[in-house]
Amino acid sequence: MDVQLNSSSDYVRFERIISQFLLKALHLILESRIPSFKPREHSGELLSDSRVKNSDKWFNLVLGDRPATLEKLQFWHRNLMDPMVIDIIVVHRELKSSSGNDREVLEGAAVETVIERWIVQYESHRSMPMQHGDNSLLYKKMYQKSIVLFRCLCSMMRLLPAYRIFKQLSSSNQLCDIDIIYKVSSFGHPFSREEEKLMKQYSFNSIEAVNGRLCVSVSYRSNLSDFDLEDSASFPPVIIPDYVGSPATDPMRAFPSMDKVSRATSFSSRGGRPSSSMPSERPHSWSGGIHGAAAFMENHPFGGSPPVHRGSFMPQDDPAFQTSSQGQRVHNYGNPRGHYKTSSYDESLSPPFSPSSSPSAPTYFLSHSPSQSRFRPESAPVAIPRAVLNRSPRYLSPNLSDPSRQSLPPLSLKSMGPEPSSHGSSCPSGNRLSRKLEALRPGESYGEAHQSFGSKVSKDGKDESGRFSGLLSSGSSPHRAFSRTSSRLSFQDELDVDDFSLPFDVDDVDTSDSQARILMAKFQWIPSGFRVCLMELQGFVTIHTVIFSSTSSPDALPNFLVKIMSYRGGPVLRTLAFWASCLDYAFAAAFGVSATYSFRSRASVSSLATEICDDTWGFLIQSLDARKGGEFDSAFSLGRKSQDAAVGALVRMLRTAPPLRQDSSIYSTHSQSIQQEGDFGTSTGFFMPRKAADALEELKSYREMKDLLLSKSGNRVVSREDAQAPPLDIKGTKI
Amino acid sequence: MSFFQCLFWKEVEHFEIREILRCILHTIMFHRALGLVRPKDVDMEIFDITYVQCGDVELEKKIDEKIEQFICWVEKHPNKKSQVCLSFYEVKNNKNMWFSNKVERLYWEQWYINLNVAQHPRANSSKSHLSKVLDAGDGALEERSARRVALEVTLREVLFQIIKFVNEKKDHIPPIPGREGISFPYEINIPSSSDTTFGIDMFKRMLQTGHPTMLS
């Protein structure tokens, strides 16, 4: 026998709880399965009561504003005893590209698969014994247990396999070949045997109600690997002509956001696809379920009748919805601006056991046509234009760029120069550095200068958008002028400080990267300054620091000491050396190398070096060894070729050069020559662990050589005879 | 009546402790914070699992503090099985005591999380697991991946068990007070400096709250 509901208010209370229970379950299920129902991101903190609607406080679970579709959804229950069946359906569209009307359209058959079926219902116990007395306590217990049940339901929604698909769809901006829709009805089409085998069941413990019990159960597919977006290979690989990192692009540019990249990719490969009629929706998602149907109806109020849903609740069964025409009925159903007198969700409704609860008239859900829930809008396909990556021509490969720019190939993947404006910003940093270094005096502690300089270098590098340019400039102080006797220094004139851009603007050295990064600071002579460039080739050399010291004489050339911490090959040093030597500068740069290196004939590379020097930048690092006529590889004798070829040849040479350590024979020859020249008292120290004192000693010897060279006009390469001159002390006087 | 839940665990690494404990504790608390809450989804970093928090900032802080204390304890006491206990209680003023007005705690639910931390504690538990992965060889990498997958499956199963238990046992829950967020007082106990003390404390609690029902 049924529990006697003593008053109509009791019945009203009962119906309200049941209807809110069903509504909350529907909202909870859809908001964690349908991407379009996903609420805005929030911190999870509870907003003030004034901002949380009373209708959302039911069962102490705030889910946020209900979507407009859910608000407009007229869920009609002829009887609260009817179950609410919520099918979560994955629509898998087998895409086939077809062209027509200058548009690429993706069409295909849609395969629907029910991955979850939720059944929320109130089971009436007509056979239960009659219970007398106040039912308030029963309502309270029912309400409290419902709170706990919804907590479990909320957690369960995240643990079931379907949540993964929902999360992928929600977070993915790419065009997907699958989408999730839902269908709400009072009857669930039975599964086939094959489907049943794939489904698992889980039932939440029922909650005893006044006349029955509240039940929530789910049948779900345990294996959804077929619909895994991450493993989806629906789209064939597409060759992207101007991918980031290609020679036609600027590898140094920051990578576009993944959204843009993926969008570009998807656009180029997928072209257009049928989009929903709602312009606010993502073009790549299916507006499924009732939401889509409502949207369609909004645009086509007198559109065709929705397809008949198999076995589902049909509105024409209800006399309340008998209309004269199908279209009219559709209109009545689908017009979102229709005059639905009774709103499904009365904002004044509040949970029964909350302090702010207030009685309100019960409302009835008007069932939306289940057939409409299955109706998906077939709007006109929209061609999505191919994304055009905005590539500035200034970021073309150096091979194709302005010859005034450097023409060496990007020795690093990110070795493209920034915009001149950015370089302009780098100049001040370099100027700041040079001014700081001016304070350094010769003979200053190696370690001190090293530390201060090194830190400054890194700071400057990082100031420039995290890119280590290593730009060291002696600033615009005119006293840095030096005598230039070679026309091969014309690149200096081509340069404008403000327009200078680092050709190898590289990222910060990532020490955690096992692959050596290319870091290059540029040393370059300019009339008003001195820029030094160091290049760290992959796996060859790690430039630790550069010590830049100034001299008192205006005509004196700055000395710089490059401490190379590690190296794996000599080619870079050879390269640097011969480049520097070919510049024929009238100075002797102190080039302290805490590593071994060998030099070969440099005469053969003079032509190449000339070309290189004609570029907008050139290497100034000189070593006395190079000027001593070390021999360079014959591969350098490239003659007058194009800059690109020269650069390419240089790179090949550098990469194929054997490591220095294996080249002991050459070194021995070199060391002999050095000893013959007697300039390097510490030549053997190149193999020895370097200490500050050793470096200072070497610096002194280099200074002696510098003075010697200066005394001999600096144009001529120091000959062997000159090299055999007695060594000079630091002051340039013969010892 | 009290319910004891023992969640036995597999061997976990140090860097996994924080994530796992956070997931389990927040999941339990979400099911027991029966006041008005706005659920907050949290995606785990090391597993492909999303759990729900109740969004209480104070609770989040307290849980993080307890986890940090627990990790410190584990690092100081290697090779020991560790346990975290989350208890819910009611405050009963014992008015029968004439000379003392001792506030008695009546525990109505307790959750025990047993952890078996890996035998080789890391020097710095805050290291990223990525560095650990890179340190290992190829064979160890596969083993670590397999262990990680197994651990994720176990964690999912544990979460299912929590939901199942919460779903099945509802009658012992005290009436929900009309407040937001956390509705019942709780405490999180971690092993103290002495294992013996911790065991005695637990034994005392068991005696106070009646006959325990061990569920696994």
PDB file of C-alpha atoms in Angstrom, chain B residues 11-188:
ATOM      1  CA  GLU B  11      55.261   0.132  -3.587  1.00  0.00           C
ATOM      2  CA  VAL B  12      55.349   3.762  -4.434  1.00  0.00           C
ATOM      3  CA  GLU B  13      58.131   6.095  -5.179  1.00  0.00           C
ATOM      4  CA  HIS B  14      58.731   9.188  -3.194  1.00  0.00           C
ATOM      5  CA  PHE B  15      57.625  11.537  -5.899  1.00  0.00           C
ATOM      6  CA  GLU B  16      54.399   9.578  -6.262  1.00  0.00           C
ATOM      7  CA  ILE B  17      53.453   9.839  -2.625  1.00  0.00           C
ATOM      8  CA  ARG B  18      52.291  13.404  -2.844  1.00  0.00           C
ATOM      9  CA  GLU B  19      50.065  12.887  -5.847  1.00  0.00           C
ATOM     10  CA  ILE B  20      48.573   9.644  -4.619  1.00  0.00           C
ATOM     11  CA  LEU B  21      47.880  10.861  -1.130  1.00  0.00           C
ATOM     12  CA  ARG B  22      46.422  14.068  -2.402  1.00  0.00           C
ATOM     13  CA  CYS B  23      44.116  12.162  -4.704  1.00  0.00           C
ATOM     14  CA  ILE B  24      42.891   9.737  -2.104  1.00  0.00           C
ATOM     15  CA  LEU B  25      42.492  12.234   0.704  1.00  0.00           C
ATOM     16  CA  HIS B  26      40.657  14.730  -1.444  1.00  0.00           C
ATOM     17  CA  THR B  27      38.400  12.044  -2.848  1.00  0.00           C
ATOM     18  CA  ILE B  28      37.442  10.878   0.606  1.00  0.00           C
ATOM     19  CA  MET B  29      36.948  14.410   1.813  1.00  0.00           C
ATOM     20  CA  PHE B  30      34.794  15.258  -1.183  1.00  0.00           C
ATOM     21  CA  HIS B  31      32.454  12.449  -0.245  1.00  0.00           C
ATOM     22  CA  ARG B  32      32.361  13.546   3.335  1.00  0.00           C
ATOM     23  CA  ALA B  33      32.220  17.298   2.907  1.00  0.00           C
ATOM     24  CA  LEU B  34      28.484  17.186   2.575  1.00  0.00           C
ATOM     25  CA  GLY B  35      27.900  20.899   2.909  1.00  0.00           C
ATOM     26  CA  LEU B  36      27.364  23.124  -0.069  1.00  0.00           C
ATOM     27  CA  VAL B  37      30.344  22.682  -2.374  1.00  0.00           C
ATOM     28  CA  ARG B  38      31.308  23.419  -5.909  1.00  0.00           C
ATOM     29  CA  PRO B  39      33.210  20.416  -7.211  1.00  0.00           C
ATOM     30  CA  LYS B  40      36.615  21.112  -8.618  1.00  0.00           C
ATOM     31  CA  ASP B  41      38.203  18.754 -11.079  1.00  0.00           C
ATOM     32  CA  VAL B  42      41.878  18.040 -10.638  1.00  0.00           C
ATOM     33  CA  ASP B  43      43.924  16.196 -13.217  1.00  0.00           C
ATOM     34  CA  MET B  44      46.736  14.212 -11.755  1.00  0.00           C
ATOM     35  CA  GLU B  45      50.149  14.924 -13.123  1.00  0.00           C
ATOM     36  CA  ILE B  46      51.590  11.465 -13.097  1.00  0.00           C
ATOM     37  CA  PHE B  47      48.486   9.476 -13.858  1.00  0.00           C
ATOM     38  CA  ASP B  48      45.672   9.889 -16.287  1.00  0.00           C
ATOM     39  CA  ILE B  49      43.154  10.192 -13.514  1.00  0.00           C
ATOM     40  CA  THR B  50      40.860  13.059 -12.668  1.00  0.00           C
ATOM     41  CA  TYR B  51      39.536  13.351  -9.188  1.00  0.00           C
ATOM     42  CA  VAL B  52      37.242  15.836  -7.570  1.00  0.00           C
ATOM     43  CA  GLN B  53      37.988  18.226  -4.766  1.00  0.00           C
ATOM     44  CA  CYS B  54      35.446  20.060  -2.710  1.00  0.00           C
ATOM     45  CA  GLY B  55      37.183  23.327  -3.361  1.00  0.00           C
ATOM     46  CA  ASP B  56      37.926  24.223   0.210  1.00  0.00           C
ATOM     47  CA  VAL B  57      41.142  26.194   0.338  1.00  0.00           C
ATOM     48  CA  GLU B  58      41.780  25.498   3.980  1.00  0.00           C
ATOM     49  CA  LEU B  59      41.329  21.803   3.449  1.00  0.00           C
ATOM     50  CA  GLU B  60      43.742  21.875   0.552  1.00  0.00           C
ATOM     51  CA  LYS B  61      46.363  23.577   2.675  1.00  0.00           C
ATOM     52  CA  LYS B  62      45.912  21.204   5.546  1.00  0.00           C
ATOM     53  CA  ILE B  63      46.154  18.169   3.341  1.00  0.00           C
ATOM     54  CA  ASP B  64      49.308  19.496   1.688  1.00  0.00           C
ATOM     55  CA  GLU B  65      50.844  20.181   5.075  1.00  0.00           C
ATOM     56  CA  LYS B  66      50.092  16.713   6.310  1.00  0.00           C
ATOM     57  CA  ILE B  67      51.453  15.177   3.162  1.00  0.00           C
ATOM     58  CA  GLU B  68      54.679  17.118   3.502  1.00  0.00           C
ATOM     59  CA  GLN B  69      55.013  15.995   7.109  1.00  0.00           C
ATOM     60  CA  PHE B  70      54.368  12.464   6.043  1.00  0.00           C
ATOM     61  CA  ILE B  71      57.002  12.622   3.347  1.00  0.00           C
ATOM     62  CA  CYS B  72      59.503  13.984   5.830  1.00  0.00           C
ATOM     63  CA  TRP B  73      58.720  11.156   8.155  1.00  0.00           C
ATOM     64  CA  VAL B  74      59.098   8.602   5.413  1.00  0.00           C
ATOM     65  CA  GLU B  75      62.458   9.988   4.439  1.00  0.00           C
ATOM     66  CA  LYS B  76      63.631   9.753   7.988  1.00  0.00           C
ATOM     67  CA  HIS B  77      62.265   6.258   8.476  1.00  0.00           C
ATOM     68  CA  PRO B  78      63.013   4.263   5.417  1.00  0.00           C
ATOM     69  CA  ASN B  79      62.070   0.668   5.075  1.00  0.00           C
ATOM     70  CA  LYS B  80      59.038   1.070   7.265  1.00  0.00           C
ATOM     71  CA  LYS B  81      55.465   0.608   6.332  1.00  0.00           C
ATOM     72  CA  SER B  82      53.729   3.873   6.701  1.00  0.00           C
ATOM     73  CA  GLN B  83      50.117   4.725   7.182  1.00  0.00           C
ATOM     74  CA  VAL B  84      47.967   7.773   6.926  1.00  0.00           C
ATOM     75  CA  CYS B  85      44.702   7.845   8.819  1.00  0.00           C
ATOM     76  CA  LEU B  86      41.811  10.122   7.968  1.00  0.00           C
ATOM     77  CA  SER B  87      39.173  10.175  10.669  1.00  0.00           C
ATOM     78  CA  PHE B  88      35.793  11.807  11.010  1.00  0.00           C
ATOM     79  CA  TYR B  89      34.370  12.331  14.426  1.00  0.00           C
ATOM     80  CA  GLU B  90      31.681  13.964  16.373  1.00  0.00           C
ATOM     81  CA  VAL B  91      32.378  16.181  19.314  1.00  0.00           C
ATOM     82  CA  LYS B  92      30.619  15.027  22.400  1.00  0.00           C
ATOM     83  CA  ASN B  93      30.706  17.040  25.526  1.00  0.00           C
ATOM     84  CA  ASN B  94      31.012  14.532  28.278  1.00  0.00           C
ATOM     85  CA  LYS B  95      28.837  16.136  30.845  1.00  0.00           C
ATOM     86  CA  ASN B  96      28.952  13.135  33.077  1.00  0.00           C
ATOM     87  CA  MET B  97      32.420  14.042  34.203  1.00  0.00           C
ATOM     88  CA  TRP B  98      31.999  16.327  37.126  1.00  0.00           C
ATOM     89  CA  PHE B  99      35.517  17.471  37.495  1.00  0.00           C
ATOM     90  CA  SER B 100      36.448  17.778  33.942  1.00  0.00           C
ATOM     91  CA  ASN B 101      34.637  18.910  30.955  1.00  0.00           C
ATOM     92  CA  LYS B 102      36.567  16.855  28.555  1.00  0.00           C
ATOM     93  CA  VAL B 103      35.516  17.025  25.030  1.00  0.00           C
ATOM     94  CA  GLU B 104      35.171  13.575  23.726  1.00  0.00           C
ATOM     95  CA  ARG B 105      35.617  12.682  20.170  1.00  0.00           C
ATOM     96  CA  LEU B 106      33.372  10.025  18.793  1.00  0.00           C
ATOM     97  CA  TYR B 107      34.892   8.661  15.668  1.00  0.00           C
ATOM     98  CA  TRP B 108      32.296   7.451  13.268  1.00  0.00           C
ATOM     99  CA  GLU B 109      34.536   6.744  10.290  1.00  0.00           C
ATOM    100  CA  GLN B 110      38.180   6.149   9.724  1.00  0.00           C
ATOM    101  CA  TRP B 111      40.144   5.606   6.584  1.00  0.00           C
ATOM    102  CA  TYR B 112      43.571   4.009   6.671  1.00  0.00           C
ATOM    103  CA  ILE B 113      45.901   4.418   3.786  1.00  0.00           C
ATOM    104  CA  ASN B 114      48.826   2.056   3.953  1.00  0.00           C
ATOM    105  CA  LEU B 115      51.830   2.884   1.902  1.00  0.00           C
ATOM    106  CA  ASN B 116      54.894   0.911   1.173  1.00  0.00           C
ATOM    107  CA  VAL B 117      57.437   3.405   0.066  1.00  0.00           C
ATOM    108  CA  ALA B 118      60.192   2.293  -2.235  1.00  0.00           C
ATOM    109  CA  GLN B 119      63.321   1.067  -0.570  1.00  0.00           C
ATOM    110  CA  HIS B 120      65.574   3.538  -2.292  1.00  0.00           C
ATOM    111  CA  PRO B 121      64.509   6.934  -1.174  1.00  0.00           C
ATOM    112  CA  ARG B 122      65.577   9.820  -3.298  1.00  0.00           C
ATOM    113  CA  ALA B 123      67.767  12.514  -1.878  1.00  0.00           C
ATOM    114  CA  ASN B 124      65.393  15.133  -3.063  1.00  0.00           C
ATOM    115  CA  SER B 125      61.823  14.083  -3.276  1.00  0.00           C
ATOM    116  CA  SER B 126      60.961  17.129  -5.247  1.00  0.00           C
ATOM    117  CA  LYS B 127      62.946  15.995  -8.214  1.00  0.00           C
ATOM    118  CA  SER B 128      60.951  15.625 -11.281  1.00  0.00           C
ATOM    119  CA  HIS B 129      60.211  12.097 -12.166  1.00  0.00           C
ATOM    120  CA  LEU B 130      61.496  12.803 -15.598  1.00  0.00           C
ATOM    121  CA  SER B 131      65.031  13.066 -14.362  1.00  0.00           C
ATOM    122  CA  LYS B 132      64.623   9.797 -12.604  1.00  0.00           C
ATOM    123  CA  VAL B 133      63.402   8.210 -15.756  1.00  0.00           C
ATOM    124  CA  LEU B 134      66.348   9.489 -17.678  1.00  0.00           C
ATOM    125  CA  ASP B 135      68.751   8.142 -15.150  1.00  0.00           C
ATOM    126  CA  ALA B 136      67.531   4.625 -15.537  1.00  0.00           C
ATOM    127  CA  GLY B 137      68.566   2.366 -18.285  1.00  0.00           C
ATOM    128  CA  ASP B 138      66.295   1.038 -20.932  1.00  0.00           C
ATOM    129  CA  GLY B 139      65.326  -2.052 -19.020  1.00  0.00           C
ATOM    130  CA  ALA B 140      64.640  -0.103 -15.888  1.00  0.00           C
ATOM    131  CA  LEU B 141      62.635   2.337 -17.922  1.00  0.00           C
ATOM    132  CA  GLU B 142      60.311  -0.359 -19.153  1.00  0.00           C
ATOM    133  CA  GLU B 143      59.991  -1.726 -15.695  1.00  0.00           C
ATOM    134  CA  ARG B 144      59.199   1.705 -14.374  1.00  0.00           C
ATOM    135  CA  SER B 145      56.575   2.237 -17.033  1.00  0.00           C
ATOM    136  CA  ALA B 146      54.962  -1.075 -16.265  1.00  0.00           C
ATOM    137  CA  ARG B 147      54.993  -0.301 -12.603  1.00  0.00           C
ATOM    138  CA  ARG B 148      53.491   3.071 -13.295  1.00  0.00           C
ATOM    139  CA  VAL B 149      50.675   1.562 -15.293  1.00  0.00           C
ATOM    140  CA  ALA B 150      50.003  -0.975 -12.576  1.00  0.00           C
ATOM    141  CA  LEU B 151      50.008   1.766 -10.010  1.00  0.00           C
ATOM    142  CA  GLU B 152      47.480   3.757 -11.993  1.00  0.00           C
ATOM    143  CA  VAL B 153      45.222   0.746 -12.286  1.00  0.00           C
ATOM    144  CA  THR B 154      45.495   0.179  -8.564  1.00  0.00           C
ATOM    145  CA  LEU B 155      44.725   3.790  -7.818  1.00  0.00           C
ATOM    146  CA  ARG B 156      41.650   3.646 -10.014  1.00  0.00           C
ATOM    147  CA  GLU B 157      40.533   0.545  -8.222  1.00  0.00           C
ATOM    148  CA  VAL B 158      41.062   2.233  -4.885  1.00  0.00           C
ATOM    149  CA  LEU B 159      38.978   5.182  -5.971  1.00  0.00           C
ATOM    150  CA  PHE B 160      36.248   2.833  -7.120  1.00  0.00           C
ATOM    151  CA  GLN B 161      36.368   1.139  -3.751  1.00  0.00           C
ATOM    152  CA  ILE B 162      36.054   4.455  -1.989  1.00  0.00           C
ATOM    153  CA  ILE B 163      33.014   5.353  -4.072  1.00  0.00           C
ATOM    154  CA  LYS B 164      31.531   1.946  -3.509  1.00  0.00           C
ATOM    155  CA  PHE B 165      31.956   2.122   0.220  1.00  0.00           C
ATOM    156  CA  VAL B 166      30.629   5.657   0.421  1.00  0.00           C
ATOM    157  CA  ASN B 167      27.711   4.603  -1.700  1.00  0.00           C
ATOM    158  CA  GLU B 168      26.882   1.539   0.346  1.00  0.00           C
ATOM    159  CA  LYS B 169      27.313   2.891   3.819  1.00  0.00           C
ATOM    160  CA  LYS B 170      25.242   5.938   4.476  1.00  0.00           C
ATOM    161  CA  ASP B 171      23.358   5.181   7.644  1.00  0.00           C
ATOM    162  CA  HIS B 172      26.176   5.901  10.044  1.00  0.00           C
ATOM    163  CA  ILE B 173      26.700   9.418   8.804  1.00  0.00           C
ATOM    164  CA  PRO B 174      25.615  11.975  11.377  1.00  0.00           C
ATOM    165  CA  PRO B 175      23.097  14.617  10.399  1.00  0.00           C
ATOM    166  CA  ILE B 176      24.547  17.153   8.067  1.00  0.00           C
ATOM    167  CA  PRO B 177      24.859  20.556   9.629  1.00  0.00           C
ATOM    168  CA  GLY B 178      23.756  23.483   7.563  1.00  0.00           C
ATOM    169  CA  ARG B 179      27.120  24.837   6.631  1.00  0.00           C
ATOM    170  CA  GLU B 180      29.114  25.128   3.505  1.00  0.00           C
ATOM    171  CA  GLY B 181      31.944  22.873   2.566  1.00  0.00           C
ATOM    172  CA  ILE B 182      33.264  20.568   5.184  1.00  0.00           C
ATOM    173  CA  SER B 183      30.444  19.538   7.391  1.00  0.00           C
ATOM    174  CA  PHE B 184      32.109  17.179   9.851  1.00  0.00           C
ATOM    175  CA  PRO B 185      35.240  17.634  11.891  1.00  0.00           C
ATOM    176  CA  TYR B 186      38.083  15.508  10.740  1.00  0.00           C
ATOM    177  CA  GLU B 187      41.692  14.824  11.474  1.00  0.00           C
ATOM    178  CA  ILE B 188      44.543  13.441   9.465  1.00  0.00           C
TER     179      ILE B 188
END
